[in-house]
XYZ file of C-alpha atoms in Angstrom:
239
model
C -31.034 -11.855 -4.377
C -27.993 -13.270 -2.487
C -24.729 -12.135 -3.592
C -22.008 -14.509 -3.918
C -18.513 -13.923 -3.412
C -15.906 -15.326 -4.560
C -12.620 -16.416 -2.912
C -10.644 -14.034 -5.282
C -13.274 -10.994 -4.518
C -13.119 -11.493 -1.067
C -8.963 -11.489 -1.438
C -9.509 -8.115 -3.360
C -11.479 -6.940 -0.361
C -8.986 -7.774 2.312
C -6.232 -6.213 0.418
C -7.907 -3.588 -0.497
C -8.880 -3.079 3.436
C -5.246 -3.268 4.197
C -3.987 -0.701 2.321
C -6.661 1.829 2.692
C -5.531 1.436 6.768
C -2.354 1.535 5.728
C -3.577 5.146 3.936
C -5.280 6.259 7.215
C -2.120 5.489 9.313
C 0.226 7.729 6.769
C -2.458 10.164 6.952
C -2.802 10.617 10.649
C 0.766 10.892 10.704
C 0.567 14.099 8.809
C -2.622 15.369 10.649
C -4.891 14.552 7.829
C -8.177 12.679 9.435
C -10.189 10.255 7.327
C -12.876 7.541 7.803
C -14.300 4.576 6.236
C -17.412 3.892 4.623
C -19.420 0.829 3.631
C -18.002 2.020 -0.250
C -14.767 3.725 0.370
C -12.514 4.994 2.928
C -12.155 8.727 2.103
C -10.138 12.111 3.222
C -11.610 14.821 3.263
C -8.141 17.201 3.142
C -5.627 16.262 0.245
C -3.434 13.491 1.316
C 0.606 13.135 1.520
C 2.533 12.764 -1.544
C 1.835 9.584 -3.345
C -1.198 8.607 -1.188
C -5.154 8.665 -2.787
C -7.894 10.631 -1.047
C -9.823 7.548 -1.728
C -9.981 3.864 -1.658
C -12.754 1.721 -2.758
C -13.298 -1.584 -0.138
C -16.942 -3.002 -2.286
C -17.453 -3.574 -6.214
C -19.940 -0.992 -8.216
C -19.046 2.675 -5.815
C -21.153 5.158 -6.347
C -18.968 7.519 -8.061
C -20.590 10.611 -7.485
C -21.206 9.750 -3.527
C -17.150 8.868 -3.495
C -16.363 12.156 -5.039
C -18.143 14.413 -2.737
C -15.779 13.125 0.013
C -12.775 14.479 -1.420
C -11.028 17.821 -1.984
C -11.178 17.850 -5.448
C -10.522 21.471 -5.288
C -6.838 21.468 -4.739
C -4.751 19.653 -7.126
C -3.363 16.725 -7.884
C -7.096 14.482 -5.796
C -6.528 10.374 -6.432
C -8.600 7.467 -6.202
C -7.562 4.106 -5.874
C -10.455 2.463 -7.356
C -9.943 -0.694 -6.417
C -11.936 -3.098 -8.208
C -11.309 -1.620 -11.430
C -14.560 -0.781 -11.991
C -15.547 2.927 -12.048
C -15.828 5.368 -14.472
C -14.599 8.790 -12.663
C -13.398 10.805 -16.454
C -17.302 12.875 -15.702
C -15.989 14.162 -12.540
C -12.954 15.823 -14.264
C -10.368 12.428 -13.457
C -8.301 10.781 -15.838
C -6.490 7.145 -15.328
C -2.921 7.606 -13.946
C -2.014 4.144 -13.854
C -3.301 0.070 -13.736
C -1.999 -2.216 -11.240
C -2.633 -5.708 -10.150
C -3.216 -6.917 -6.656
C -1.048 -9.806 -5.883
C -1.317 -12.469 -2.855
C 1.007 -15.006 -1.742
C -0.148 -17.981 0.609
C 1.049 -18.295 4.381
C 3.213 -20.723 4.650
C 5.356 -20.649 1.518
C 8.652 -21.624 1.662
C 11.513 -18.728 1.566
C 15.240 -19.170 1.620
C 16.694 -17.352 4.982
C 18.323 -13.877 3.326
C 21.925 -12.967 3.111
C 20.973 -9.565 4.994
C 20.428 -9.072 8.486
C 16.670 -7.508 9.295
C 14.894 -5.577 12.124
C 11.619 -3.849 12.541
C 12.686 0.086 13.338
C 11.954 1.150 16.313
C 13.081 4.460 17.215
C 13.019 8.112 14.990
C 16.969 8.022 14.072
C 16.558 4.501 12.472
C 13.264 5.202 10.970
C 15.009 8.587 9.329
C 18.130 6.087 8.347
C 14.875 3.874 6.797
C 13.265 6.746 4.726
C 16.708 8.199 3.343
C 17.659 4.830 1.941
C 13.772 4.824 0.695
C 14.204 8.223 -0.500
C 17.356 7.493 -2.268
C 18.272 11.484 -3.016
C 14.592 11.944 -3.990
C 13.910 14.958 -1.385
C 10.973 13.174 0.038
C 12.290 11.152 3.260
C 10.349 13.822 5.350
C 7.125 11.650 3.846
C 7.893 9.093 6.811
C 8.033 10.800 10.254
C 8.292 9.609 13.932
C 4.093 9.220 14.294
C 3.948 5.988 12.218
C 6.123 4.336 14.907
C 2.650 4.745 16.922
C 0.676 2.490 15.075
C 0.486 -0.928 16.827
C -0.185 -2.557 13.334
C 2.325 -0.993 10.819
C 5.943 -2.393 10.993
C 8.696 -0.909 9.330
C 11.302 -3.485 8.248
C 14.827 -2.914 7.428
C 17.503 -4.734 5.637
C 20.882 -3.755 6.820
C 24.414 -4.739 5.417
C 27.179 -5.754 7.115
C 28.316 -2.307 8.588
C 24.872 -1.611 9.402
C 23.814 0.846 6.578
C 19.574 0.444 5.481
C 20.125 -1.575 2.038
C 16.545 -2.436 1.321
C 13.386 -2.417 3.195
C 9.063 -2.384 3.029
C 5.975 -0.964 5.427
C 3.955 -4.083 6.369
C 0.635 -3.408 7.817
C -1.244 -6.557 9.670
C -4.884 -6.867 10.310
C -6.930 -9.936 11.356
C -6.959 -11.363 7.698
C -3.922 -9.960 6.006
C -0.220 -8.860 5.887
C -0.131 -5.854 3.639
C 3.490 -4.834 2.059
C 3.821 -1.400 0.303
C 6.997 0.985 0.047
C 9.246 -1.958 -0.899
C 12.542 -0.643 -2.154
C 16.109 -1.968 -2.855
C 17.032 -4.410 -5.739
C 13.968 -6.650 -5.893
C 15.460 -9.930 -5.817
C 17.464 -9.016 -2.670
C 14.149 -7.081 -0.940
C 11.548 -9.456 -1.361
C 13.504 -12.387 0.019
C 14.537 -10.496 3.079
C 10.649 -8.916 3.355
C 8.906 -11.979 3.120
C 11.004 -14.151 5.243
C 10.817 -11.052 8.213
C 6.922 -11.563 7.256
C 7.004 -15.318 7.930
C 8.555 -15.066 11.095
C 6.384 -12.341 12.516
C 2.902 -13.473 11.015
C 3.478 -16.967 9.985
C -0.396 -17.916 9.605
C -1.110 -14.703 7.718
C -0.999 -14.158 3.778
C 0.915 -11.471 2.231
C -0.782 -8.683 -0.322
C 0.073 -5.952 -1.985
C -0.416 -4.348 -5.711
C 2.274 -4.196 -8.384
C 2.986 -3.218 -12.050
C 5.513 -3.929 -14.849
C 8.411 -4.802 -13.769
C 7.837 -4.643 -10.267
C 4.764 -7.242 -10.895
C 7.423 -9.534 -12.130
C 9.372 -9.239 -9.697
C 7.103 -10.163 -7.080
C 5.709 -13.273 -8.466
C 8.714 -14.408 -9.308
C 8.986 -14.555 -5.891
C 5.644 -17.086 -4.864
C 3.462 -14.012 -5.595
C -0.009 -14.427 -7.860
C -2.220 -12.036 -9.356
C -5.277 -11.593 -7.611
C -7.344 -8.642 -9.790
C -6.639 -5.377 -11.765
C -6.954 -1.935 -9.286
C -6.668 1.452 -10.938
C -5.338 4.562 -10.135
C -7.224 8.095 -10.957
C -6.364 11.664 -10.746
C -8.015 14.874 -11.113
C -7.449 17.283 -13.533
C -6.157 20.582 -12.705
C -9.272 23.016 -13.807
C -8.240 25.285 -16.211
C-alpha cells in the first residue's frame, strides 16, 4: 500500500530533521558521537544538559528498537518523540513536557529591528553569547568554541548600542529548512531581530522550530503557525 504524506507530515519531518542535527552538532561539541537511523537519530552516551538521547524523524518508532540505543542507565535519558505518537511509560519513561512544532513561510514580511545583529564568529563573542543566554544560570559552559565548526549552525546575536549581547537564537540550515532553537531575550524584541537576520541569510528557506505556552504565543504572534504536537520523555531514576 502506498503511503501518502501530507504537506504538514512532511513539515514535521523536516523540522524534526533539523533539530535532531542540530542535537548531533551540540553533541559532537561535547565529544558525545551519535547517528541517525531510518526511525530516530540516537546517542548512545547521555547527552548535554537539556538535549534528548533521541529524536524520532518517521511516524509509528519502534519503541523498544529506539530504547536500546540509549543509555538509559544513567539518569535523567530523554526522547523527543516527535510525532507525538509513542508510548515509552513500559520502558520506565514518563512525559516531561508537550510542545508544538511551528513553521513560518519564506518570504514573510518583517519590520527591520531596532538592534544591531551579527552571526558570532570567534570564542570571546560566542562566550559573551552564552552568558547573556545563561543569564546567571551557571550553564554558559553548555556552548563552547567547537560549535563555531559547524558550517551549518549560526549563532546570531542582538547587540545594543554599547555593544553588550541583548538577545539572540542558534539557527541551523539544511537543504529544506532554517531551524531556530535557544532563542532568548524579551520575545517581542528577539524574534523580530532573529527572523529578519534569517531572511537576509536564507531568504528562500522556511523557518521551524517547537514552542510551548507562552513562548508558543509569542512566536506566532510573530507570522509563526502550528505545524503538529512533539513530546518530550524522560526516564525514571530506578529505585
Amino acid at each position: 500500500m502506498r503511503v501518502v504524506t501530507t504537506p504538514q507530515q512532511a513539515l514535521v519531518r523536516s523540522a524534526a530533521r533539523n533539530n535532531a542535527a542540530w542535537c548531533a552538532v551540540m553533541g559532537r561539541a561535547h565529544e558525545v558521537d551519535s547517528g541517525f537511523g531510518k526511525e530516530a537519530w540516537a546517542a548512545a552516551r547521555r547527552t548535554p544538559l537539556y538535549y534528548p538521547d533521541a529524536v524520532t524523524l518517521e511516524p509509528g518508532a519502534d519503541p523498544e528498537a529506539l530504547v536500546a540505543r540509549i543509555d538509559t542507565v544513567s539518569p535523567g535519558a530523554s526522547v523527543k518523540d516527535s510525532f507525538a505518537d509513542l508510548d515509552l511509560t513500559g520502558a520506565g519513561f514518563r512525559v516531561l513536557f508537550e510542545a508544538e512544532w511551528i513553521h513560518r513561510a519564506a518570504g514573510l514580511p518583517i519590520a527591520a529591528p531596532d538592534l544591531a545583529w551579527d552571526v558570532v564568529s570567534d570564542p570571546g563573542a560566542l562566550r559573551d553569547w552564552a552568558l547573556a543566554w545563561d543569564d546567571g544560570g551557571g550553564n554558559a559552559d553548555l556552548f563552547g568554541p567547537g560549535l563555531l565548526d559547524d558550517p551549518e549552525t549560526f549563532v546570531l546575536a542582538g547587540r545594543s548600542a554599547d555593544g553588550r549581547v541583548v538577545v539572540g537564537a542558534v539557527v541551523g540550515r539544511n537543504s529544506h529548512v532554517v531551524g531556530v532553537s535557544n532563542l532568548f531575550g524579551p520575545p517581542d524584541v528577539a524574534w523580530p531581530l532573529v527572523l529578519h537576520a534569517v531572511g537576509r541569510l536564507f531568504p528562500a528557506l522556511p523557518v521551524v522550530g517547537y514552542e510551548r505556552g507562552d513562548d508558543l504565543a509569542a512566536a506566532l504572534r510573530h507570522g509563526f503557525e502550528p505545524a503538529g504536537p512533539l513530546r518530550v520523555w524522560v526516564h525514571e531514576r530506578p529505585a
